[in-house]
mmCIF file of C-alpha atoms in Angstrom:
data_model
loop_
_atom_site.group_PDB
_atom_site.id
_atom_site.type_symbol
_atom_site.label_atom_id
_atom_site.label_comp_id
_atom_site.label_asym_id
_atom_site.label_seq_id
_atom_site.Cartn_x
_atom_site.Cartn_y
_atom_site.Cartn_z
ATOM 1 C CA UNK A 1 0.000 0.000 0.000
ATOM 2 C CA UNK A 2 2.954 2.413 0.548
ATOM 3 C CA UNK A 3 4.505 1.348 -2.536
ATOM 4 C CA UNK A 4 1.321 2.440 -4.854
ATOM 5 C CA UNK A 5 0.631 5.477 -3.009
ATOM 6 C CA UNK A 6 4.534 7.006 -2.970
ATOM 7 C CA UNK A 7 3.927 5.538 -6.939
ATOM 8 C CA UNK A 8 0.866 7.263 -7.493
ATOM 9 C CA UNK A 9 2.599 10.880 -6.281
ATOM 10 C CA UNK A 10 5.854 10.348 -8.083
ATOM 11 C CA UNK A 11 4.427 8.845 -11.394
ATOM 12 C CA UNK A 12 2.775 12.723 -12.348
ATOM 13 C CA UNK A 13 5.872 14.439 -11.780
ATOM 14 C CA UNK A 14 7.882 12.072 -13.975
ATOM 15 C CA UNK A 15 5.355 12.567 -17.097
ATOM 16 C CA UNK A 16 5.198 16.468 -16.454
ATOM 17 C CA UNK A 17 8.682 16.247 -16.288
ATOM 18 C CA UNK A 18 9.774 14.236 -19.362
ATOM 19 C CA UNK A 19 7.078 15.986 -21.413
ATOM 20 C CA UNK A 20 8.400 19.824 -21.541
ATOM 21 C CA UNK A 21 7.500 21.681 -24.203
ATOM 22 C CA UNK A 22 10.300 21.046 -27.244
ATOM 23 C CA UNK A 23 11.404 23.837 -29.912
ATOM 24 C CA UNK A 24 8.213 23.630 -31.683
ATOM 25 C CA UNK A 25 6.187 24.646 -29.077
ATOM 26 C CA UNK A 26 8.099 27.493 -28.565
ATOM 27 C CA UNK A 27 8.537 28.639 -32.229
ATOM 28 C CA UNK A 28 4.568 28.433 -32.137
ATOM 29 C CA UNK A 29 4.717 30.643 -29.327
ATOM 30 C CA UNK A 30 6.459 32.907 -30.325
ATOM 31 C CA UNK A 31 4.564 33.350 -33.781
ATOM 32 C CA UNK A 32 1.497 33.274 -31.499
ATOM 33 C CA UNK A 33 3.049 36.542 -29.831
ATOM 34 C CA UNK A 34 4.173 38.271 -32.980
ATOM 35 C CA UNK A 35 1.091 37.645 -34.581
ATOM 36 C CA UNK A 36 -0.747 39.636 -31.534
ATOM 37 C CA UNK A 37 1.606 42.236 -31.371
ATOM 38 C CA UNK A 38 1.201 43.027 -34.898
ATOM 39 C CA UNK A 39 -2.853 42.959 -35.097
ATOM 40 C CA UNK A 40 -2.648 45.823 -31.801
ATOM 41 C CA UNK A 41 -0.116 47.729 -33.640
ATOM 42 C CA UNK A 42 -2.413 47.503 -37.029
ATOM 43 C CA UNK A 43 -5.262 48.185 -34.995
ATOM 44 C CA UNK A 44 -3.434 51.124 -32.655
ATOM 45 C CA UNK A 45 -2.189 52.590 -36.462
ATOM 46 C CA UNK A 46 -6.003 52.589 -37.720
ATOM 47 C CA UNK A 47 -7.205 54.150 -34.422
ATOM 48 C CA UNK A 48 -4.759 57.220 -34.170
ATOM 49 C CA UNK A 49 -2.348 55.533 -31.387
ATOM 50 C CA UNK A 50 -1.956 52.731 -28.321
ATOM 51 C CA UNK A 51 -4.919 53.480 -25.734
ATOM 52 C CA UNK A 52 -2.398 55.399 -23.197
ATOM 53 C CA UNK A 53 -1.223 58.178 -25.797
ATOM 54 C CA UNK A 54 -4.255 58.723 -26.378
ATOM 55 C CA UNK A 55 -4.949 60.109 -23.018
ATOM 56 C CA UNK A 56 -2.198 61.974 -22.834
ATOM 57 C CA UNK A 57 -3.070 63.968 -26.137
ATOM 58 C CA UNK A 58 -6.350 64.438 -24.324
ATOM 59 C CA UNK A 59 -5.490 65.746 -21.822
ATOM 60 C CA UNK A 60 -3.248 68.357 -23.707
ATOM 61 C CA UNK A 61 -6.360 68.978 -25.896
ATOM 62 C CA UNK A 62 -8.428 69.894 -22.498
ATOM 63 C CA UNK A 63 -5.900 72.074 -21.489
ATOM 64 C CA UNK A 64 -6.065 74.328 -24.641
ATOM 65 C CA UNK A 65 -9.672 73.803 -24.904
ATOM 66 C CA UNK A 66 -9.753 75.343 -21.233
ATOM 67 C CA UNK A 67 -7.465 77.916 -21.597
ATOM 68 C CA UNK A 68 -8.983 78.851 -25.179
ATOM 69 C CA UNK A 69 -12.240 79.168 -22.978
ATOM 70 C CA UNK A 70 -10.514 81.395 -20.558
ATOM 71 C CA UNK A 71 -9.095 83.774 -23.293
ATOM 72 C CA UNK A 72 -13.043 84.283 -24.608
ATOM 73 C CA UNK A 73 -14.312 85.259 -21.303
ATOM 74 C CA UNK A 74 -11.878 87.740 -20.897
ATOM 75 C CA UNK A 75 -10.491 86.140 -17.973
ATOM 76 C CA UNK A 76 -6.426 86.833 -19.165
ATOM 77 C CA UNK A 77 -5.324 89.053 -21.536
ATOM 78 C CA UNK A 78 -4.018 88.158 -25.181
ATOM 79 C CA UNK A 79 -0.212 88.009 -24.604
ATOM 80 C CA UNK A 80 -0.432 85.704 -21.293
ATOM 81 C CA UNK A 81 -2.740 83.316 -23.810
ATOM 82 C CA UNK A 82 -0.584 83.526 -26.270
ATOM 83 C CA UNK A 83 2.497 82.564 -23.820
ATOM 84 C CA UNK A 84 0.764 79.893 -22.086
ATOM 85 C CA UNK A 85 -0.611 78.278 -25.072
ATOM 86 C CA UNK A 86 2.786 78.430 -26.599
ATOM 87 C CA UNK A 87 4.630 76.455 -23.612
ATOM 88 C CA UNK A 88 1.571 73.851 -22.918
ATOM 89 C CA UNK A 89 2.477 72.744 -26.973
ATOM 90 C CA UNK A 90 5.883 72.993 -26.490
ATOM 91 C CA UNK A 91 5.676 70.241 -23.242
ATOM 92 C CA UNK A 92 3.538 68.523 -25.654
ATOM 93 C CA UNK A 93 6.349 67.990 -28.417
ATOM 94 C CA UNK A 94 8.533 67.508 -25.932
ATOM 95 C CA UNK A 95 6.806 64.859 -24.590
ATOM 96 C CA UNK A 96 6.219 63.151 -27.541
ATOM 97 C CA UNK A 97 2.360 63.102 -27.957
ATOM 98 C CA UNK A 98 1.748 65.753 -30.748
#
């Protein structure tokens, strides 16, 4: 009884173990991967960017939108908009998103 039991825990291990996945299971993962990557980076193309530059441009977009709103109700003066809507598009080359 001891036998089959310490039989019946070992036996698992040693087919797990002797069946690892080879080089062709890996190849096929790896096209798997690829073939993912590219279909996001198709789609990401199509939609204007990857999901998390695309809130970043928003939010650059609110901020002219907001100071743009600012400007028309006479809240600051024509040379400070000017000024800060030159330096929020300059952080946004900067940064990459524009």
């Amino acid at each position: 009884m001891i036998v089959r039991i310490g039989t019946a825990v070992v036996s698992p291990a040693i087919f797990f173990a002797a069946r690892r996945p080879g080089p062709r299971a890996a190849a096929l993962a790896g096209l798997v991967l690829l073939d993912i990557i590219t279909l996001n980076r198709r789609r990401w193309r199509q939609a204007g960017g990857p999901p998390w530059a695309y809130a970043a441009r928003e939010g650059t977009r609110s901020a002219e939108a907001t100071l743009a709103q600012r400007f028309a109700e006479g809240d600051i003066e024509e040379a400070e908009y000017r000024a800060r809507l030159e330096a929020l598009r300059a952080n946004r080359l900067e940064a990459g998103n524009g």
